[in-house]
Short mmCIF file of C-alpha atoms in Angstrom, two decimals:
data_model
loop_
_atom_site.label_atom_id
_atom_site.label_comp_id
_atom_site.label_asym_id
_atom_site.label_seq_id
_atom_site.Cartn_x
_atom_site.Cartn_y
_atom_site.Cartn_z
CA MET A 20 -86.16 177.32 56.20
CA THR A 21 -87.54 173.78 56.25
CA LYS A 22 -86.45 171.23 53.76
CA LYS A 23 -89.26 169.62 51.74
CA SER A 24 -88.84 166.04 50.66
CA THR A 25 -89.95 164.73 47.30
CA TRP A 26 -92.28 161.75 47.23
CA VAL A 27 -91.02 158.88 45.09
CA ALA A 28 -93.35 156.10 43.99
CA LYS A 29 -92.59 152.49 44.92
CA ASN A 30 -94.29 149.29 43.77
CA GLU A 31 -95.55 148.41 47.25
CA ASP A 32 -97.30 151.80 47.63
CA PHE A 33 -100.03 151.06 45.08
CA LYS A 34 -103.31 149.24 45.25
CA ARG A 35 -104.19 148.11 41.75
CA ASP A 36 -107.82 148.40 40.73
CA TRP A 37 -109.61 146.25 38.14
CA VAL A 38 -111.30 147.95 35.18
CA LEU A 39 -113.81 146.30 32.83
CA LEU A 40 -114.11 147.54 29.23
CA ASP A 41 -116.47 146.42 26.49
CA ALA A 42 -114.79 146.58 23.06
CA LYS A 43 -117.99 146.08 21.08
CA ASP A 44 -118.24 148.69 18.29
CA GLN A 45 -115.19 150.61 19.58
CA VAL A 46 -112.52 151.85 17.17
CA LEU A 47 -109.40 149.68 17.51
CA GLY A 48 -106.79 152.44 17.84
CA ARG A 49 -108.76 154.63 20.23
CA LEU A 50 -109.59 151.66 22.43
CA ALA A 51 -105.95 150.52 22.47
CA ALA A 52 -104.77 154.01 23.43
CA LYS A 53 -107.23 154.14 26.35
CA ILE A 54 -106.19 150.66 27.53
CA ALA A 55 -102.47 151.56 27.31
CA MET A 56 -103.08 154.70 29.36
CA ILE A 57 -104.81 152.69 32.11
CA LEU A 58 -102.11 149.98 32.08
CA MET A 59 -99.36 152.60 32.47
CA GLY A 60 -101.25 154.44 35.21
CA LYS A 61 -101.34 157.80 33.43
CA HIS A 62 -104.93 158.31 34.58
CA LYS A 63 -103.76 158.55 38.22
CA PRO A 64 -102.19 161.59 39.86
CA THR A 65 -99.44 159.33 41.26
CA TYR A 66 -98.13 158.35 37.80
CA THR A 67 -94.40 157.75 37.78
CA ALA A 68 -92.60 156.77 34.58
CA HIS A 69 -90.16 154.28 36.11
CA VAL A 70 -92.74 152.42 38.26
CA ASP A 71 -95.69 150.32 37.13
CA THR A 72 -98.58 152.29 38.68
CA GLY A 73 -101.32 151.06 36.37
CA ASP A 74 -104.45 149.00 36.93
CA PHE A 75 -105.61 145.62 35.67
CA VAL A 76 -107.78 145.83 32.54
CA VAL A 77 -110.35 143.18 31.56
CA VAL A 78 -111.68 143.57 28.01
CA VAL A 79 -114.74 141.60 26.90
CA ASN A 80 -115.88 141.30 23.27
CA ALA A 81 -112.27 141.93 22.23
CA ASP A 82 -112.99 140.56 18.75
CA LYS A 83 -115.91 142.92 17.99
CA PHE A 84 -113.94 146.14 17.48
CA LYS A 85 -114.34 148.41 14.45
CA VAL A 86 -111.80 149.76 11.99
CA SER A 87 -112.25 152.47 9.41
CA GLY A 88 -111.73 152.34 5.67
CA LYS A 89 -110.31 149.23 4.01
CA LYS A 90 -108.17 148.22 6.99
CA LEU A 91 -110.05 144.96 7.51
CA LYS A 92 -108.82 143.63 4.17
CA GLU A 93 -105.62 145.64 3.61
CA LYS A 94 -103.95 145.81 7.05
CA GLU A 95 -101.45 142.98 7.40
CA TYR A 96 -99.73 141.35 10.33
CA GLY A 97 -96.38 139.75 9.56
CA TRP A 98 -94.00 137.42 11.37
CA TYR A 99 -90.90 135.45 10.58
CA THR A 100 -90.93 131.68 11.07
CA GLY A 101 -87.18 131.29 11.40
CA TYR A 102 -86.76 129.37 8.15
CA LEU A 103 -85.46 130.62 4.81
CA SER A 104 -88.21 132.53 2.97
CA GLY A 105 -90.20 132.28 6.17
CA TRP A 106 -91.87 135.70 6.15
CA ARG A 107 -95.62 135.13 6.57
CA THR A 108 -98.44 137.66 6.51
CA ARG A 109 -102.08 137.57 7.41
CA SER A 110 -104.75 140.24 6.87
CA LEU A 111 -106.65 141.75 9.80
CA GLU A 112 -109.78 139.93 8.68
CA GLU A 113 -108.00 136.54 8.74
CA GLN A 114 -106.27 137.39 12.03
CA VAL A 115 -109.60 138.07 13.76
CA VAL A 116 -110.91 134.69 12.61
CA LYS A 117 -107.74 132.76 13.57
CA HIS A 118 -106.79 134.60 16.80
CA PRO A 119 -109.67 136.90 17.86
CA THR A 120 -107.91 138.86 20.61
CA GLU A 121 -104.51 139.19 18.94
CA PRO A 122 -105.06 142.47 16.98
CA LEU A 123 -106.12 144.37 20.10
CA GLN A 124 -103.23 142.98 22.15
CA HIS A 125 -100.80 143.87 19.35
CA ALA A 126 -102.13 147.44 19.18
CA VAL A 127 -101.87 147.90 22.96
CA ARG A 128 -98.36 146.41 23.08
CA LEU A 129 -97.12 148.91 20.49
CA MET A 130 -98.57 151.81 22.51
CA LEU A 131 -96.73 150.85 25.70
CA PRO A 132 -93.20 152.08 26.39
CA LYS A 133 -90.41 150.08 24.76
CA ASN A 134 -88.69 148.79 27.90
CA ARG A 135 -88.75 145.94 30.43
CA LEU A 136 -91.60 147.53 32.35
CA ALA A 137 -93.93 147.12 29.36
CA ARG A 138 -93.91 143.33 29.79
CA HIS A 139 -95.25 143.71 33.33
CA MET A 140 -97.84 146.20 32.16
CA LEU A 141 -99.02 143.92 29.37
CA SER A 142 -99.41 141.01 31.79
CA LYS A 143 -102.16 143.02 33.53
CA LEU A 144 -104.24 143.02 30.33
CA LYS A 145 -106.89 140.28 30.18
CA LEU A 146 -108.65 139.89 26.80
CA TYR A 147 -111.74 137.74 26.16
CA ALA A 148 -113.56 137.20 22.87
CA GLY A 149 -117.00 136.74 24.43
CA ASP A 150 -119.08 138.45 27.11
CA ALA A 151 -117.95 136.17 29.93
CA HIS A 152 -114.75 136.56 31.96
CA PRO A 153 -113.41 134.71 35.03
CA HIS A 154 -112.53 137.87 37.00
CA ALA A 155 -115.85 138.49 38.73
CA ALA A 156 -114.25 137.92 42.16
CA GLN A 157 -112.04 141.01 41.65
CA ASN A 158 -115.14 143.24 41.20
CA PRO A 159 -113.93 145.14 38.13
CA LYS A 160 -115.42 148.59 37.67
CA ALA A 161 -117.16 149.02 34.32
CA LEU A 162 -115.71 151.91 32.39
CA SER A 163 -117.35 153.41 29.32
CA ILE A 164 -115.27 154.96 26.57
#
Protein backbone atom coordinates (compact mmCIF):
# COMPACT_ATOMS: atom_id res chain seq x y z
CA MET A 1 0.00 0.00 0.00
CA THR A 2 1.39 3.39 -0.99
CA LYS A 3 1.29 6.29 1.37
CA LYS A 4 -0.46 9.41 0.02
CA SER A 5 0.80 12.77 1.16
CA THR A 6 -1.46 15.69 1.95
CA TRP A 7 -0.82 18.96 0.16
CA VAL A 8 -0.41 21.93 2.51
CA ALA A 9 -0.67 25.48 1.21
CA LYS A 10 2.26 27.88 1.65
CA ASN A 11 2.44 31.62 0.96
CA GLU A 12 5.03 31.23 -1.79
CA ASP A 13 2.84 28.76 -3.73
CA PHE A 14 0.26 31.35 -4.78
CA LYS A 15 0.08 33.84 -7.59
CA ARG A 16 -2.29 36.60 -6.55
CA ASP A 17 -4.61 37.94 -9.21
CA TRP A 18 -6.11 41.43 -9.34
CA VAL A 19 -9.90 41.82 -9.46
CA LEU A 20 -11.76 45.03 -10.36
CA LEU A 21 -15.24 45.64 -8.93
CA ASP A 22 -17.62 48.52 -9.54
CA ALA A 23 -19.63 49.36 -6.41
CA LYS A 24 -22.10 51.65 -8.17
CA ASP A 25 -25.69 50.75 -7.18
CA GLN A 26 -24.56 47.61 -5.31
CA VAL A 27 -26.00 46.78 -1.88
CA LEU A 28 -23.38 47.48 0.80
CA GLY A 29 -23.59 44.19 2.72
CA ARG A 30 -23.71 41.92 -0.31
CA LEU A 31 -20.81 43.72 -1.92
CA ALA A 32 -18.76 43.52 1.29
CA ALA A 33 -19.44 39.79 1.60
CA LYS A 34 -18.26 39.18 -1.98
CA ILE A 35 -15.12 41.28 -1.43
CA ALA A 36 -14.32 39.45 1.84
CA MET A 37 -14.69 36.09 0.10
CA ILE A 38 -12.22 37.13 -2.63
CA LEU A 39 -9.75 38.59 -0.09
CA MET A 40 -9.79 35.34 1.92
CA GLY A 41 -9.44 33.18 -1.19
CA LYS A 42 -12.61 31.16 -0.62
CA HIS A 43 -13.41 31.35 -4.33
CA LYS A 44 -10.35 29.19 -5.13
CA PRO A 45 -10.12 25.42 -4.78
CA THR A 46 -6.80 25.85 -2.94
CA TYR A 47 -8.37 27.79 -0.02
CA THR A 48 -6.62 27.13 3.26
CA ALA A 49 -7.80 28.79 6.46
CA HIS A 50 -4.38 29.46 7.99
CA VAL A 51 -2.78 30.89 4.82
CA ASP A 52 -3.65 34.08 2.95
CA THR A 53 -4.65 32.65 -0.44
CA GLY A 54 -6.80 35.55 -1.60
CA ASP A 55 -6.48 38.03 -4.45
CA PHE A 56 -6.09 41.79 -4.61
CA VAL A 57 -9.39 43.66 -4.96
CA VAL A 58 -9.71 47.13 -6.53
CA VAL A 59 -13.10 48.77 -5.95
CA VAL A 60 -14.07 51.86 -7.93
CA ASN A 61 -17.09 54.06 -7.10
CA ALA A 62 -16.81 52.85 -3.50
CA ASP A 63 -18.97 55.76 -2.31
CA LYS A 64 -21.93 55.01 -4.63
CA PHE A 65 -23.27 51.90 -2.89
CA LYS A 66 -26.91 51.44 -1.88
CA VAL A 67 -28.50 50.57 1.44
CA SER A 68 -32.06 49.56 2.15
CA GLY A 69 -34.60 51.13 4.45
CA LYS A 70 -33.64 54.03 6.70
CA LYS A 71 -30.03 52.92 7.16
CA LEU A 72 -28.63 56.02 5.49
CA LYS A 73 -29.96 58.22 8.29
CA GLU A 74 -30.21 55.76 11.21
CA LYS A 75 -27.07 53.60 10.95
CA GLU A 76 -24.33 55.06 13.13
CA TYR A 77 -20.58 54.61 13.29
CA GLY A 78 -19.02 55.24 16.68
CA TRP A 79 -15.49 55.68 18.00
CA TYR A 80 -13.83 56.70 21.21
CA THR A 81 -11.47 59.68 21.20
CA GLY A 82 -9.56 58.69 24.31
CA TYR A 83 -10.82 61.59 26.41
CA LEU A 84 -13.50 61.60 29.10
CA SER A 85 -16.96 61.64 27.50
CA GLY A 86 -15.19 61.08 24.21
CA TRP A 87 -17.67 58.73 22.54
CA ARG A 88 -18.51 60.20 19.12
CA THR A 89 -20.99 58.98 16.54
CA ARG A 90 -21.68 59.81 12.94
CA SER A 91 -24.55 58.62 10.72
CA LEU A 92 -23.88 56.67 7.52
CA GLU A 93 -24.97 59.68 5.49
CA GLU A 94 -22.43 61.95 7.22
CA GLN A 95 -19.73 59.25 7.04
CA VAL A 96 -20.08 58.96 3.25
CA VAL A 97 -19.66 62.73 2.92
CA LYS A 98 -16.67 62.95 5.31
CA HIS A 99 -14.86 59.69 4.42
CA PRO A 100 -16.40 58.19 1.24
CA THR A 101 -14.70 54.78 1.28
CA GLU A 102 -14.82 54.18 5.03
CA PRO A 103 -18.25 52.44 5.31
CA LEU A 104 -17.32 49.80 2.72
CA GLN A 105 -13.92 49.18 4.31
CA HIS A 106 -15.56 48.88 7.74
CA ALA A 107 -18.11 46.36 6.43
CA VAL A 108 -15.41 44.25 4.76
CA ARG A 109 -13.17 44.35 7.84
CA LEU A 110 -15.97 42.98 10.03
CA MET A 111 -16.55 40.11 7.58
CA LEU A 112 -12.93 38.95 7.66
CA PRO A 113 -11.70 36.50 10.30
CA LYS A 114 -10.78 38.03 13.66
CA ASN A 115 -7.06 37.20 13.68
CA ARG A 116 -3.66 38.53 12.57
CA LEU A 117 -4.17 37.24 9.05
CA ALA A 118 -7.11 39.62 8.53
CA ARG A 119 -4.75 42.62 8.60
CA HIS A 120 -2.81 41.18 5.66
CA MET A 121 -6.02 40.40 3.82
CA LEU A 122 -7.37 43.91 4.33
CA SER A 123 -4.14 45.43 2.99
CA LYS A 124 -4.97 43.84 -0.38
CA LEU A 125 -8.19 45.89 -0.61
CA LYS A 126 -7.86 49.10 -2.66
CA LEU A 127 -10.88 51.45 -2.49
CA TYR A 128 -11.41 54.51 -4.70
CA ALA A 129 -14.31 56.97 -4.61
CA GLY A 130 -14.22 57.76 -8.34
CA ASP A 131 -13.92 55.79 -11.58
CA ALA A 132 -10.14 56.14 -11.84
CA HIS A 133 -7.59 53.92 -10.10
CA PRO A 134 -3.77 53.72 -10.33
CA HIS A 135 -3.63 49.91 -10.75
CA ALA A 136 -3.95 49.68 -14.53
CA ALA A 137 -0.45 48.16 -14.79
CA GLN A 138 -1.62 45.09 -12.83
CA ASN A 139 -4.34 44.37 -15.44
CA PRO A 140 -7.20 43.73 -13.00
CA LYS A 141 -9.96 41.48 -14.30
CA ALA A 142 -13.39 43.14 -14.19
CA LEU A 143 -15.81 41.08 -12.17
CA SER A 144 -19.56 41.67 -12.17
CA ILE A 145 -21.65 40.91 -9.11
